[in-house]
mmCIF file of C-alpha atoms in Angstrom:
data_model
loop_
_atom_site.group_PDB
_atom_site.id
_atom_site.type_symbol
_atom_site.label_atom_id
_atom_site.label_comp_id
_atom_site.label_asym_id
_atom_site.label_seq_id
_atom_site.Cartn_x
_atom_site.Cartn_y
_atom_site.Cartn_z
ATOM 1 C CA UNK A 1308 -8.652 20.741 -2.684
ATOM 2 C CA UNK A 1309 -7.015 23.929 -1.479
ATOM 3 C CA UNK A 1310 -5.328 24.533 -4.823
ATOM 4 C CA UNK A 1311 -8.733 24.448 -6.538
ATOM 5 C CA UNK A 1312 -10.041 26.977 -4.007
ATOM 6 C CA UNK A 1313 -7.020 29.206 -4.679
ATOM 7 C CA UNK A 1314 -7.683 29.168 -8.423
ATOM 8 C CA UNK A 1315 -11.387 29.848 -7.865
ATOM 9 C CA UNK A 1316 -10.549 32.843 -5.648
ATOM 10 C CA UNK A 1317 -8.182 34.151 -8.300
ATOM 11 C CA UNK A 1318 -10.920 34.016 -10.917
ATOM 12 C CA UNK A 1319 -13.935 35.145 -8.867
ATOM 13 C CA UNK A 1320 -12.781 37.927 -6.529
ATOM 14 C CA UNK A 1321 -12.203 41.538 -7.605
ATOM 15 C CA UNK A 1322 -8.691 42.585 -8.625
ATOM 16 C CA UNK A 1323 -6.612 43.241 -5.495
ATOM 17 C CA UNK A 1324 -8.412 40.657 -3.330
ATOM 18 C CA UNK A 1325 -8.098 37.878 -5.880
ATOM 19 C CA UNK A 1326 -4.294 37.925 -5.599
ATOM 20 C CA UNK A 1327 -4.401 38.166 -1.800
ATOM 21 C CA UNK A 1328 -6.822 35.245 -1.553
ATOM 22 C CA UNK A 1329 -4.860 33.200 -4.068
ATOM 23 C CA UNK A 1330 -1.517 33.613 -2.302
ATOM 24 C CA UNK A 1331 -2.966 32.984 1.186
ATOM 25 C CA UNK A 1332 -4.729 29.774 0.143
ATOM 26 C CA UNK A 1333 -1.750 28.700 -2.001
ATOM 27 C CA UNK A 1334 0.506 29.137 1.040
ATOM 28 C CA UNK A 1335 -1.839 27.036 3.159
ATOM 29 C CA UNK A 1336 -1.773 24.353 0.476
ATOM 30 C CA UNK A 1337 2.042 24.307 0.501
ATOM 31 C CA UNK A 1338 2.093 23.954 4.303
ATOM 32 C CA UNK A 1339 -0.418 21.101 4.098
ATOM 33 C CA UNK A 1340 1.676 19.403 1.413
ATOM 34 C CA UNK A 1341 4.882 19.667 3.461
ATOM 35 C CA UNK A 1342 3.216 18.338 6.627
ATOM 36 C CA UNK A 1343 1.682 15.423 4.722
ATOM 37 C CA UNK A 1344 5.060 14.572 3.193
ATOM 38 C CA UNK A 1345 6.702 14.669 6.618
ATOM 39 C CA UNK A 1346 4.209 12.218 8.132
ATOM 40 C CA UNK A 1347 4.311 9.795 5.189
ATOM 41 C CA UNK A 1348 8.097 9.755 4.893
ATOM 42 C CA UNK A 1349 8.632 8.025 8.258
ATOM 43 C CA UNK A 1350 6.107 5.190 7.830
ATOM 44 C CA UNK A 1351 7.394 1.633 7.651
ATOM 45 C CA UNK A 1352 7.026 0.070 4.275
ATOM 46 C CA UNK A 1353 5.098 -3.218 4.207
ATOM 47 C CA UNK A 1354 6.694 -5.082 1.314
ATOM 48 C CA UNK A 1355 8.442 -8.383 0.736
ATOM 49 C CA UNK A 1356 7.743 -12.031 1.316
ATOM 50 C CA UNK A 1357 7.714 -11.637 5.123
ATOM 51 C CA UNK A 1358 4.372 -9.791 4.834
ATOM 52 C CA UNK A 1359 2.770 -13.020 3.559
ATOM 53 C CA UNK A 1360 3.236 -14.897 6.853
ATOM 54 C CA UNK A 1361 -0.121 -15.516 8.523
ATOM 55 C CA UNK A 1362 -2.143 -15.083 5.325
ATOM 56 C CA UNK A 1363 -4.347 -17.734 3.724
ATOM 57 C CA UNK A 1364 -3.693 -19.149 0.256
ATOM 58 C CA UNK A 1365 -5.331 -21.674 -2.075
ATOM 59 C CA UNK A 1366 -3.395 -24.715 -3.281
ATOM 60 C CA UNK A 1367 -3.114 -24.739 -7.084
ATOM 61 C CA UNK A 1368 -0.774 -27.757 -7.533
ATOM 62 C CA UNK A 1369 -0.641 -30.690 -5.087
ATOM 63 C CA UNK A 1370 1.711 -30.078 -2.158
ATOM 64 C CA UNK A 1371 3.183 -33.485 -1.280
ATOM 65 C CA UNK A 1372 5.371 -31.956 0.208
ATOM 66 C CA UNK A 1373 6.346 -29.466 -2.544
ATOM 67 C CA UNK A 1374 3.733 -27.789 -4.723
ATOM 68 C CA UNK A 1375 2.246 -24.410 -5.575
ATOM 69 C CA UNK A 1376 -0.195 -22.027 -3.904
ATOM 70 C CA UNK A 1377 -2.009 -18.944 -5.173
ATOM 71 C CA UNK A 1378 -1.961 -15.870 -2.970
ATOM 72 C CA UNK A 1379 -3.240 -12.445 -4.111
ATOM 73 C CA UNK A 1380 -3.177 -13.565 -7.741
ATOM 74 C CA UNK A 1381 0.458 -14.713 -7.553
ATOM 75 C CA UNK A 1382 1.648 -18.309 -7.723
ATOM 76 C CA UNK A 1383 4.245 -19.256 -5.106
ATOM 77 C CA UNK A 1384 6.224 -22.444 -4.611
ATOM 78 C CA UNK A 1385 5.145 -23.991 -1.332
ATOM 79 C CA UNK A 1386 6.055 -26.827 1.024
ATOM 80 C CA UNK A 1387 3.384 -28.514 3.110
ATOM 81 C CA UNK A 1388 4.631 -31.408 5.247
ATOM 82 C CA UNK A 1389 1.092 -32.685 5.923
ATOM 83 C CA UNK A 1390 0.193 -32.532 2.230
ATOM 84 C CA UNK A 1391 -2.595 -30.589 0.538
ATOM 85 C CA UNK A 1392 -4.724 -31.094 -2.561
ATOM 86 C CA UNK A 1393 -5.639 -28.468 -5.160
ATOM 87 C CA UNK A 1394 -8.408 -26.203 -3.890
ATOM 88 C CA UNK A 1395 -7.501 -26.649 -0.211
ATOM 89 C CA UNK A 1396 -7.000 -23.523 1.879
ATOM 90 C CA UNK A 1397 -3.668 -23.277 3.670
ATOM 91 C CA UNK A 1398 -2.039 -20.748 5.993
ATOM 92 C CA UNK A 1399 1.483 -19.425 5.424
ATOM 93 C CA UNK A 1400 3.598 -20.097 8.538
ATOM 94 C CA UNK A 1401 7.047 -19.252 7.202
ATOM 95 C CA UNK A 1402 9.304 -19.016 4.213
ATOM 96 C CA UNK A 1403 12.571 -20.469 2.988
ATOM 97 C CA UNK A 1404 14.070 -18.168 0.355
ATOM 98 C CA UNK A 1405 11.268 -17.949 -2.249
ATOM 99 C CA UNK A 1406 9.359 -21.021 -1.048
ATOM 100 C CA UNK A 1407 6.478 -20.550 1.366
ATOM 101 C CA UNK A 1408 6.021 -23.014 4.235
ATOM 102 C CA UNK A 1409 2.309 -23.692 4.677
ATOM 103 C CA UNK A 1410 -0.020 -25.777 6.819
ATOM 104 C CA UNK A 1411 -3.689 -26.664 6.500
ATOM 105 C CA UNK A 1412 -5.968 -23.777 7.523
ATOM 106 C CA UNK A 1413 -8.197 -24.431 10.514
#
């Protein structure tokens, strides 16, 4: 937003003030950009199969005990010791390599 303001000042103000306004607002934009980058750089990334634990999925192939579940549009291999039929909702309680361990949702 600040970069748009800087360009508008460059075009709308009279000659010496347009450059002053442009460079002041452009400098503020650079400071904002650097501060934003500094705060974002140190955030933890939430990726991987471990982020699926605790989420609910829908059974797409019978789990007796091994089957498939659909979670966020992806199909995962799953193991459900109690068994689950297609359409049942299950909760992810763990994972073993690329297989999710699920149980019936309450």
